[in-house]
GROMACS .gro file of C-alpha atoms in nm:
model
  461
    1MET     CA    1  -2.789   9.344   3.685
    2ALA     CA    2  -2.824   9.458   4.043
    3SER     CA    3  -2.873   9.098   4.155
    4ASP     CA    4  -2.537   8.995   4.002
    5ALA     CA    5  -2.363   9.288   4.172
    6LYS     CA    6  -2.487   9.157   4.507
    7LEU     CA    7  -2.304   8.830   4.440
    8ILE     CA    8  -1.988   8.987   4.295
    9GLU     CA    9  -1.921   9.184   4.614
   10LEU     CA   10  -1.919   8.855   4.809
   11GLU     CA   11  -1.622   8.752   4.595
   12LYS     CA   12  -1.434   9.080   4.546
   13ARG     CA   13  -1.485   9.315   4.839
   14ARG     CA   14  -1.239   9.327   5.131
   15ILE     CA   15  -1.344   9.084   5.403
   16PHE     CA   16  -1.371   9.308   5.709
   17PRO     CA   17  -1.590   9.583   5.558
   18LEU     CA   18  -1.789   9.313   5.377
   19LEU     CA   19  -1.848   9.128   5.704
   20VAL     CA   20  -1.946   9.450   5.879
   21SER     CA   21  -2.185   9.545   5.598
   22TYR     CA   22  -2.351   9.204   5.610
   23SER     CA   23  -2.340   9.162   5.988
   24MET     CA   24  -2.457   9.507   6.090
   25PRO     CA   25  -2.805   9.470   5.942
   26ALA     CA   26  -2.827   9.120   6.091
   27ILE     CA   27  -2.703   9.248   6.429
   28ILE     CA   28  -2.956   9.531   6.428
   29GLY     CA   29  -3.229   9.289   6.324
   30MET     CA   30  -3.141   9.029   6.588
   31ALA     CA   31  -3.101   9.302   6.849
   32ALA     CA   32  -3.445   9.427   6.752
   33MET     CA   33  -3.590   9.082   6.814
   34SER     CA   34  -3.414   9.060   7.149
   35ILE     CA   35  -3.519   9.410   7.250
   36TYR     CA   36  -3.886   9.340   7.209
   37ASN     CA   37  -3.831   9.009   7.386
   38ILE     CA   38  -3.678   9.196   7.680
   39VAL     CA   39  -3.913   9.495   7.672
   40GLY     CA   40  -4.209   9.259   7.645
   41ALA     CA   41  -4.091   9.085   7.961
   42ILE     CA   42  -4.050   9.424   8.132
   43TYR     CA   43  -4.404   9.523   8.031
   44VAL     CA   44  -4.539   9.193   8.162
   45GLY     CA   45  -4.342   9.213   8.487
   46ARG     CA   46  -4.449   9.568   8.565
   47TRP     CA   47  -4.814   9.541   8.455
   48CYS     CA   48  -4.897   9.175   8.519
   49GLY     CA   49  -4.678   9.087   8.820
   50ALA     CA   50  -4.403   8.845   8.920
   51TYR     CA   51  -4.608   8.533   8.848
   52ALA     CA   52  -4.649   8.644   8.488
   53VAL     CA   53  -4.269   8.683   8.458
   54THR     CA   54  -4.236   8.330   8.592
   55ALA     CA   55  -4.495   8.212   8.340
   56MET     CA   56  -4.280   8.349   8.059
   57GLY     CA   57  -3.984   8.159   8.203
   58LEU     CA   58  -4.189   7.839   8.215
   59ALA     CA   59  -4.286   7.892   7.851
   60PHE     CA   60  -3.922   7.922   7.741
   61PRO     CA   61  -3.869   7.548   7.675
   62VAL     CA   62  -4.176   7.537   7.449
   63LEU     CA   63  -4.053   7.844   7.262
   64ASN     CA   64  -3.713   7.678   7.219
   65LEU     CA   65  -3.879   7.381   7.050
   66MET     CA   66  -4.066   7.614   6.818
   67VAL     CA   67  -3.748   7.804   6.735
   68ALA     CA   68  -3.574   7.471   6.668
   69VAL     CA   69  -3.820   7.391   6.391
   70GLY     CA   70  -3.777   7.737   6.238
   71THR     CA   71  -3.399   7.718   6.236
   72LEU     CA   72  -3.398   7.365   6.093
   73VAL     CA   73  -3.556   7.494   5.773
   74GLY     CA   74  -3.462   7.863   5.771
   75LEU     CA   75  -3.090   7.840   5.840
   76GLY     CA   76  -3.061   7.516   5.644
   77CYS     CA   77  -3.209   7.687   5.339
   78ALA     CA   78  -2.995   7.998   5.386
   79ALA     CA   79  -2.665   7.807   5.399
   80SER     CA   80  -2.769   7.579   5.112
   81ALA     CA   81  -2.870   7.875   4.894
   82SER     CA   82  -2.542   8.060   4.957
   83ILE     CA   83  -2.337   7.759   4.852
   84ALA     CA   84  -2.557   7.701   4.546
   85LEU     CA   85  -2.524   8.064   4.437
   86GLY     CA   86  -2.147   8.049   4.483
   87GLN     CA   87  -2.141   7.744   4.254
   88GLY     CA   88  -2.351   7.927   3.995
   89LYS     CA   89  -2.650   7.696   4.044
   90ARG     CA   90  -2.927   7.956   4.023
   91ARG     CA   91  -3.207   7.704   3.957
   92ARG     CA   92  -3.112   7.503   4.263
   93ALA     CA   93  -3.116   7.820   4.472
   94GLN     CA   94  -3.463   7.901   4.337
   95ASN     CA   95  -3.584   7.555   4.439
   96ILE     CA   96  -3.443   7.615   4.787
   97LEU     CA   97  -3.661   7.926   4.812
   98GLY     CA   98  -3.970   7.718   4.732
   99HIS     CA   99  -3.868   7.456   4.985
  100CYS     CA  100  -3.818   7.725   5.250
  101LEU     CA  101  -4.175   7.850   5.206
  102VAL     CA  102  -4.342   7.509   5.202
  103LEU     CA  103  -4.132   7.333   5.467
  104SER     CA  104  -4.142   7.627   5.711
  105PHE     CA  105  -4.521   7.629   5.704
  106LEU     CA  106  -4.579   7.254   5.717
  107THR     CA  107  -4.331   7.176   5.997
  108SER     CA  108  -4.452   7.465   6.212
  109VAL     CA  109  -4.817   7.358   6.172
  110VAL     CA  110  -4.723   7.018   6.314
  111VAL     CA  111  -4.524   7.162   6.605
  112GLY     CA  112  -4.743   7.467   6.677
  113TRP     CA  113  -5.097   7.342   6.626
  114LEU     CA  114  -5.106   6.970   6.708
  115PRO     CA  115  -5.013   7.013   7.079
  116LEU     CA  116  -5.279   7.282   7.141
  117PRO     CA  117  -5.534   7.051   7.313
  118TRP     CA  118  -5.270   6.954   7.571
  119ILE     CA  119  -5.117   7.294   7.643
  120ASN     CA  120  -5.215   7.293   8.013
  121GLU     CA  121  -5.072   6.945   8.064
  122ILE     CA  122  -4.750   7.053   7.892
  123MET     CA  123  -4.715   7.362   8.111
  124PHE     CA  124  -4.782   7.162   8.430
  125ALA     CA  125  -4.513   6.915   8.320
  126PHE     CA  126  -4.275   7.208   8.272
  127GLY     CA  127  -4.326   7.331   8.629
  128ALA     CA  128  -4.641   7.547   8.629
  129ASP     CA  129  -4.857   7.551   8.942
  130ALA     CA  130  -5.193   7.701   9.042
  131ASN     CA  131  -5.047   8.054   9.037
  132THR     CA  132  -4.878   8.033   8.697
  133ILE     CA  133  -5.090   7.797   8.486
  134LYS     CA  134  -5.336   8.062   8.364
  135PRO     CA  135  -5.075   8.320   8.252
  136SER     CA  136  -4.867   8.037   8.099
  137HIS     CA  137  -5.168   7.910   7.904
  138ASP     CA  138  -5.277   8.257   7.791
  139TYR     CA  139  -4.928   8.344   7.667
  140MET     CA  140  -4.854   8.018   7.487
  141ILE     CA  141  -5.189   7.971   7.316
  142VAL     CA  142  -5.145   8.288   7.110
  143LEU     CA  143  -4.784   8.220   7.013
  144MET     CA  144  -4.858   7.861   6.911
  145LEU     CA  145  -5.154   7.962   6.696
  146TRP     CA  146  -4.940   8.217   6.511
  147PHE     CA  147  -4.629   7.999   6.493
  148PRO     CA  148  -4.660   7.892   6.124
  149PHE     CA  149  -4.661   8.255   6.013
  150ASN     CA  150  -4.370   8.339   6.241
  151SER     CA  151  -4.173   8.043   6.106
  152VAL     CA  152  -4.226   8.142   5.742
  153PHE     CA  153  -4.133   8.502   5.825
  154LEU     CA  154  -3.802   8.412   5.989
  155GLY     CA  155  -3.715   8.143   5.733
  156LEU     CA  156  -3.763   8.375   5.436
  157ASN     CA  157  -3.582   8.651   5.623
  158HIS     CA  158  -3.275   8.426   5.657
  159LEU     CA  159  -3.294   8.351   5.285
  160MET     CA  160  -3.327   8.720   5.198
  161ARG     CA  161  -3.004   8.790   5.383
  162ALA     CA  162  -2.825   8.489   5.234
  163SER     CA  163  -2.911   8.596   4.879
  164GLY     CA  164  -2.749   8.938   4.915
  165TYR     CA  165  -3.004   9.165   5.086
  166PRO     CA  166  -2.891   9.201   5.449
  167LYS     CA  167  -3.028   9.555   5.488
  168LYS     CA  168  -3.376   9.456   5.373
  169ALA     CA  169  -3.365   9.159   5.612
  170MET     CA  170  -3.275   9.403   5.889
  171VAL     CA  171  -3.561   9.636   5.799
  172SER     CA  172  -3.815   9.355   5.821
  173LEU     CA  173  -3.707   9.277   6.178
  174ILE     CA  174  -3.702   9.644   6.276
  175ILE     CA  175  -4.053   9.690   6.139
  176SER     CA  176  -4.164   9.393   6.346
  177MET     CA  177  -3.995   9.529   6.658
  178VAL     CA  178  -4.142   9.879   6.627
  179ILE     CA  179  -4.493   9.746   6.579
  180ASN     CA  180  -4.452   9.509   6.873
  181LEU     CA  181  -4.330   9.781   7.107
  182ALA     CA  182  -4.607  10.014   6.989
  183VAL     CA  183  -4.903   9.779   7.032
  184ALA     CA  184  -4.786   9.582   7.338
  185PRO     CA  185  -4.875   9.857   7.589
  186LEU     CA  186  -5.218   9.888   7.427
  187PHE     CA  187  -5.284   9.515   7.437
  188ILE     CA  188  -5.137   9.447   7.782
  189TYR     CA  189  -5.235   9.758   7.976
  190THR     CA  190  -5.490   9.973   7.792
  191PHE     CA  191  -5.711   9.685   7.672
  192ASN     CA  192  -5.632   9.489   7.990
  193TRP     CA  193  -5.552   9.169   7.801
  194GLY     CA  194  -5.258   9.093   8.031
  195ILE     CA  195  -4.992   8.846   7.926
  196ALA     CA  196  -5.209   8.726   7.636
  197GLY     CA  197  -5.178   9.079   7.499
  198ALA     CA  198  -4.799   9.040   7.498
  199GLY     CA  199  -4.831   8.727   7.286
  200LEU     CA  200  -5.082   8.892   7.054
  201ALA     CA  201  -4.858   9.196   7.008
  202THR     CA  202  -4.576   8.965   6.899
  203ALA     CA  203  -4.809   8.782   6.659
  204VAL     CA  204  -4.935   9.102   6.496
  205ALA     CA  205  -4.580   9.237   6.458
  206GLN     CA  206  -4.453   8.918   6.297
  207THR     CA  207  -4.746   8.909   6.055
  208VAL     CA  208  -4.657   9.256   5.930
  209GLY     CA  209  -4.291   9.149   5.900
  210LEU     CA  210  -4.402   8.848   5.697
  211ALA     CA  211  -4.592   9.071   5.454
  212TRP     CA  212  -4.276   9.280   5.400
  213VAL     CA  213  -4.063   8.972   5.329
  214LEU     CA  214  -4.318   8.821   5.090
  215LEU     CA  215  -4.326   9.143   4.887
  216HIS     CA  216  -3.948   9.120   4.840
  217PHE     CA  217  -3.962   8.772   4.690
  218PHE     CA  218  -4.237   8.871   4.447
  219ARG     CA  219  -4.011   9.135   4.287
  220LYS     CA  220  -3.860   9.055   3.947
  221ASP     CA  221  -3.524   9.226   4.004
  222VAL     CA  222  -3.402   9.021   4.304
  223VAL     CA  223  -3.160   8.728   4.309
  224LEU     CA  224  -3.425   8.479   4.425
  225ARG     CA  225  -3.797   8.522   4.361
  226PHE     CA  226  -4.122   8.327   4.368
  227THR     CA  227  -4.181   8.157   4.033
  228ARG     CA  228  -4.374   7.857   3.909
  229GLY     CA  229  -4.228   7.512   3.954
  230ILE     CA  230  -4.019   7.572   4.268
  231TYR     CA  231  -4.267   7.449   4.530
  232ALA     CA  232  -4.266   7.074   4.464
  233ILE     CA  233  -4.079   6.895   4.743
  234ASN     CA  234  -3.757   6.727   4.632
  235TRP     CA  235  -3.657   6.478   4.899
  236PRO     CA  236  -3.278   6.474   4.839
  237LEU     CA  237  -3.278   6.855   4.855
  238THR     CA  238  -3.499   6.848   5.164
  239LYS     CA  239  -3.257   6.606   5.327
  240ARG     CA  240  -2.964   6.835   5.245
  241ILE     CA  241  -3.144   7.140   5.385
  242CYS     CA  242  -3.238   6.959   5.706
  243THR     CA  243  -2.887   6.817   5.746
  244ILE     CA  244  -2.729   7.163   5.725
  245GLY     CA  245  -3.000   7.314   5.947
  246MET     CA  246  -2.975   7.036   6.204
  247PRO     CA  247  -2.702   7.192   6.427
  248PRO     CA  248  -2.900   7.504   6.530
  249CYS     CA  249  -3.215   7.290   6.545
  250LEU     CA  250  -3.051   7.043   6.784
  251LEU     CA  251  -2.911   7.333   6.983
  252ASN     CA  252  -3.262   7.459   7.050
  253VAL     CA  253  -3.406   7.112   7.113
  254VAL     CA  254  -3.136   7.040   7.368
  255ALA     CA  255  -3.180   7.392   7.509
  256CYS     CA  256  -3.546   7.308   7.567
  257PHE     CA  257  -3.456   7.020   7.795
  258VAL     CA  258  -3.172   7.213   7.958
  259VAL     CA  259  -3.406   7.502   8.043
  260LEU     CA  260  -3.659   7.250   8.172
  261LEU     CA  261  -3.391   7.101   8.398
  262PHE     CA  262  -3.291   7.449   8.515
  263ASN     CA  263  -3.653   7.533   8.594
  264GLN     CA  264  -3.702   7.213   8.795
  265LEU     CA  265  -3.384   7.277   8.995
  266PHE     CA  266  -3.479   7.636   9.070
  267ILE     CA  267  -3.827   7.528   9.177
  268THR     CA  268  -3.664   7.280   9.415
  269TYR     CA  269  -3.429   7.536   9.572
  270ASP     CA  270  -3.612   7.871   9.533
  271GLY     CA  271  -3.971   7.797   9.429
  272GLN     CA  272  -4.150   7.964   9.140
  273MET     CA  273  -3.958   8.289   9.184
  274GLY     CA  274  -3.637   8.104   9.107
  275VAL     CA  275  -3.779   8.026   8.764
  276GLY     CA  276  -3.865   8.394   8.723
  277ALA     CA  277  -3.509   8.497   8.812
  278TYR     CA  278  -3.364   8.245   8.572
  279GLY     CA  279  -3.595   8.381   8.302
  280VAL     CA  280  -3.454   8.730   8.362
  281VAL     CA  281  -3.093   8.609   8.338
  282ASN     CA  282  -3.176   8.402   8.032
  283ARG     CA  283  -3.321   8.701   7.848
  284VAL     CA  284  -3.019   8.919   7.920
  285ILE     CA  285  -2.772   8.651   7.807
  286PHE     CA  286  -2.994   8.577   7.508
  287PHE     CA  287  -2.976   8.943   7.402
  288PHE     CA  288  -2.599   8.935   7.356
  289CYS     CA  289  -2.604   8.586   7.204
  290MET     CA  290  -2.854   8.711   6.947
  291ILE     CA  291  -2.618   8.994   6.853
  292VAL     CA  292  -2.344   8.734   6.804
  293ALA     CA  293  -2.594   8.535   6.598
  294GLY     CA  294  -2.624   8.844   6.379
  295ILE     CA  295  -2.249   8.829   6.319
  296THR     CA  296  -2.270   8.461   6.227
  297GLN     CA  297  -2.557   8.535   5.989
  298GLY     CA  298  -2.344   8.802   5.824
  299MET     CA  299  -2.058   8.554   5.803
  300GLN     CA  300  -2.272   8.275   5.655
  301PRO     CA  301  -2.332   8.400   5.298
  302ILE     CA  302  -1.971   8.522   5.267
  303ALA     CA  303  -1.825   8.191   5.383
  304GLY     CA  304  -2.071   7.980   5.185
  305TYR     CA  305  -2.037   8.172   4.859
  306ASN     CA  306  -1.656   8.183   4.868
  307LEU     CA  307  -1.642   7.815   4.959
  308GLY     CA  308  -1.843   7.746   4.644
  309LEU     CA  309  -1.587   7.949   4.446
  310GLY     CA  310  -1.290   7.772   4.607
  311GLN     CA  311  -1.166   8.099   4.763
  312TYR     CA  312  -1.052   7.928   5.083
  313CYS     CA  313  -0.840   8.207   5.227
  314ARG     CA  314  -1.142   8.437   5.216
  315VAL     CA  315  -1.338   8.172   5.406
  316ARG     CA  316  -1.064   8.163   5.668
  317LYS     CA  317  -1.049   8.543   5.694
  318VAL     CA  318  -1.421   8.588   5.744
  319LEU     CA  319  -1.413   8.332   6.028
  320LEU     CA  320  -1.129   8.508   6.211
  321ASN     CA  321  -1.286   8.852   6.168
  322ALA     CA  322  -1.620   8.722   6.295
  323MET     CA  323  -1.453   8.575   6.604
  324VAL     CA  324  -1.294   8.911   6.688
  325LEU     CA  325  -1.624   9.099   6.650
  326ALA     CA  326  -1.815   8.841   6.853
  327SER     CA  327  -1.561   8.851   7.135
  328GLY     CA  328  -1.596   9.229   7.153
  329ILE     CA  329  -1.975   9.199   7.187
  330THR     CA  330  -1.962   8.940   7.465
  331LEU     CA  331  -1.689   9.131   7.648
  332PHE     CA  332  -1.913   9.439   7.650
  333GLY     CA  333  -2.201   9.226   7.779
  334THR     CA  334  -1.981   9.091   8.056
  335LEU     CA  335  -1.886   9.440   8.173
  336LEU     CA  336  -2.251   9.544   8.191
  337MET     CA  337  -2.354   9.233   8.384
  338GLN     CA  338  -2.064   9.263   8.626
  339ILE     CA  339  -2.105   9.636   8.694
  340PHE     CA  340  -2.485   9.679   8.686
  341PRO     CA  341  -2.640   9.339   8.767
  342ARG     CA  342  -2.894   9.467   9.019
  343ASP     CA  343  -3.003   9.758   8.800
  344ILE     CA  344  -3.063   9.516   8.514
  345ALA     CA  345  -3.263   9.278   8.734
  346MET     CA  346  -3.479   9.560   8.872
  347LEU     CA  347  -3.601   9.649   8.522
  348PHE     CA  348  -3.813   9.334   8.504
  349VAL     CA  349  -4.033   9.365   8.814
  350LYS     CA  350  -4.216   9.624   9.022
  351GLU     CA  351  -4.045   9.676   9.355
  352GLU     CA  352  -4.389   9.699   9.520
  353ASP     CA  353  -4.464   9.339   9.419
  354ALA     CA  354  -4.444   9.104   9.717
  355ASN     CA  355  -4.214   8.865   9.528
  356ALA     CA  356  -3.997   9.129   9.363
  357SER     CA  357  -3.709   9.125   9.609
  358GLN     CA  358  -3.655   8.750   9.571
  359ILE     CA  359  -3.642   8.769   9.191
  360ILE     CA  360  -3.410   9.072   9.202
  361ASN     CA  361  -3.166   8.912   9.448
  362LEU     CA  362  -3.153   8.580   9.263
  363ALA     CA  363  -3.119   8.741   8.920
  364THR     CA  364  -2.846   8.978   9.043
  365TYR     CA  365  -2.640   8.686   9.168
  366GLY     CA  366  -2.707   8.486   8.854
  367LEU     CA  367  -2.596   8.764   8.620
  368THR     CA  368  -2.263   8.810   8.797
  369VAL     CA  369  -2.189   8.437   8.790
  370VAL     CA  370  -2.292   8.331   8.439
  371SER     CA  371  -2.107   8.623   8.279
  372LEU     CA  372  -1.767   8.522   8.422
  373ILE     CA  373  -1.653   8.331   8.112
  374PHE     CA  374  -1.888   8.511   7.874
  375PRO     CA  375  -1.616   8.710   7.684
  376PHE     CA  376  -1.500   8.383   7.524
  377VAL     CA  377  -1.847   8.248   7.447
  378GLY     CA  378  -1.886   8.473   7.143
  379SER     CA  379  -1.600   8.303   6.957
  380GLN     CA  380  -1.733   7.959   7.049
  381ILE     CA  381  -2.073   8.046   6.896
  382VAL     CA  382  -1.903   8.171   6.578
  383ILE     CA  383  -1.695   7.855   6.546
  384SER     CA  384  -1.998   7.629   6.577
  385ASN     CA  385  -2.195   7.830   6.320
  386PHE     CA  386  -1.897   7.847   6.085
  387PHE     CA  387  -1.909   7.472   6.026
  388GLN     CA  388  -2.277   7.500   5.942
  389ALA     CA  389  -2.207   7.787   5.699
  390ILE     CA  390  -1.951   7.583   5.503
  391GLY     CA  391  -2.172   7.274   5.483
  392ARG     CA  392  -2.001   7.069   5.758
  393PRO     CA  393  -2.304   6.997   5.977
  394VAL     CA  394  -2.147   6.703   6.161
  395MET     CA  395  -1.877   6.924   6.310
  396SER     CA  396  -2.130   7.190   6.398
  397ILE     CA  397  -2.357   6.933   6.565
  398PHE     CA  398  -2.061   6.794   6.757
  399LEU     CA  399  -1.962   7.133   6.899
  400THR     CA  400  -2.323   7.219   6.973
  401LEU     CA  401  -2.403   6.901   7.161
  402THR     CA  402  -2.078   6.875   7.356
  403ARG     CA  403  -2.155   7.202   7.534
  404GLN     CA  404  -2.514   7.115   7.621
  405LEU     CA  405  -2.515   6.739   7.664
  406ILE     CA  406  -2.164   6.635   7.760
  407PHE     CA  407  -2.064   6.939   7.968
  408LEU     CA  408  -2.371   7.125   8.094
  409ILE     CA  409  -2.618   6.850   8.187
  410PRO     CA  410  -2.370   6.651   8.400
  411ALA     CA  411  -2.262   6.974   8.570
  412LEU     CA  412  -2.627   7.059   8.639
  413LEU     CA  413  -2.690   6.719   8.791
  414LEU     CA  414  -2.379   6.719   9.012
  415MET     CA  415  -2.292   7.073   9.118
  416PRO     CA  416  -2.620   7.155   9.300
  417ILE     CA  417  -2.564   6.841   9.507
  418TRP     CA  418  -2.220   6.964   9.607
  419TYR     CA  419  -2.281   7.339   9.636
  420GLY     CA  420  -2.657   7.385   9.664
  421GLU     CA  421  -2.835   7.661   9.473
  422PRO     CA  422  -2.512   7.845   9.367
  423GLY     CA  423  -2.408   7.524   9.192
  424ILE     CA  424  -2.694   7.571   8.944
  425TRP     CA  425  -2.547   7.901   8.826
  426TYR     CA  426  -2.184   7.783   8.831
  427SER     CA  427  -2.266   7.477   8.620
  428GLN     CA  428  -2.303   7.714   8.325
  429VAL     CA  429  -1.956   7.858   8.385
  430VAL     CA  430  -1.801   7.510   8.393
  431ALA     CA  431  -1.979   7.410   8.071
  432ASP     CA  432  -1.873   7.731   7.897
  433VAL     CA  433  -1.506   7.687   7.993
  434LEU     CA  434  -1.499   7.333   7.857
  435ALA     CA  435  -1.693   7.426   7.542
  436VAL     CA  436  -1.459   7.716   7.464
  437ILE     CA  437  -1.152   7.492   7.501
  438MET     CA  438  -1.313   7.230   7.278
  439GLY     CA  439  -1.417   7.486   7.015
  440PHE     CA  440  -1.073   7.648   6.987
  441THR     CA  441  -0.903   7.309   6.969
  442VAL     CA  442  -1.131   7.183   6.690
  443ILE     CA  443  -1.112   7.498   6.477
  444THR     CA  444  -0.733   7.520   6.509
  445LEU     CA  445  -0.688   7.163   6.389
  446PHE     CA  446  -0.946   7.208   6.113
  447LEU     CA  447  -0.793   7.527   5.972
  448ALA     CA  448  -0.445   7.378   5.975
  449LYS     CA  449  -0.563   7.078   5.775
  450VAL     CA  450  -0.836   7.209   5.543
  451PHE     CA  451  -0.778   7.586   5.505
  452PRO     CA  452  -0.404   7.634   5.569
  453LYS     CA  453  -0.252   7.979   5.537
  454LYS     CA  454  -0.065   7.877   5.225
  455ASN     CA  455  -0.393   7.874   5.031
  456VAL     CA  456  -0.383   8.190   4.821
  457CYS     CA  457  -0.699   8.358   4.693
  458ILE     CA  458  -0.737   8.475   4.336
  459ASN     CA  459  -0.870   8.794   4.494
  460ASN     CA  460  -0.670   8.824   4.815
  461ASN     CA  461  -0.874   9.084   5.003
   0.00000   0.00000   0.00000
């Protein structure tokens, strides 16, 4: 069967081409998501003005919370399904598919719909003022209303990739990107819906992507498919899914509060335009991190499946290959941000805008600073996600939280006091240096103890 062949290649094929074949669709898909995130911000900045760009920056913490819920279920189900398939537990993997559908929808309804009556109060608490509250409200209301459908789309997309269909998972994201880029100019500019049009374009695109993913799981010739009896919630399985999905969830929850702290500091030193500049830098950094996330998503089913088989040297090899690829991506990003920081910043605003020069100058400086240690960040992201992929969520949570809580937040609280506004940017560099050192130390000790080189694979490719 074709579905069995998808699983056999996880066990037999050489690691590097296998990782590339699984990562490339994920990279293209994640890049597609980031591109319409960036292009959407460019559309908004050029057609709606600098305050609208700032509004998108103010909305970032709320979006991080929404993403946290999606990753809790989606990535938890993907890693759990890969391990179950590697162990030959097809029925358990089928039940994980049912849990992914039900849990993604229910959790996102709670997070996306319940806060709607208080959206203005939330945005004011996150730093909005009289100039930015309306665009912030208009943007967030659409995304929150559509969030359950977005969450199901991304959750099932992760599971599609984990069950052996990385190219189809890529296509679903590309379809979503193309539709978003096509309708956004119509909604924002032609129909004059402003920043709300940007949110609506994203919602429409994700709905079409969801339809594509649902059609896949209704097919009879795929590894996992919708069948009767898989939708009843099993609490031990739910606990396992949430435990494995907790590291990326916590990462986004903590990121919400970190971005909120950044926004408050930039408002203190630079006003609302400081938030806009930080939003620009965040989107550029996020683009390259999403590409690295594509590599980790390609790594996840390979590591999880071979762990289930006991092929430990293949687990080790896929980690090392993923670290090399991720480092190459972040090195390329560093070169771009160091050589063309001003050109990148100028993409996001109209130069005729009265506030454009402040955003451009701040974002230019920010890009050159935060990218200083960026070549090593790719490997650190891979290491953290590796522990999630092999079902070691505690280690993944530890590495995730040390960077954000133990290193970054104290640096954010102290360095601006010592160095003023530049200290806000340099706090990220300090946190990244410490997180990279911690990540390499942990993975070196772990590999030496758990997956030593003397472990020989049955199929040593």
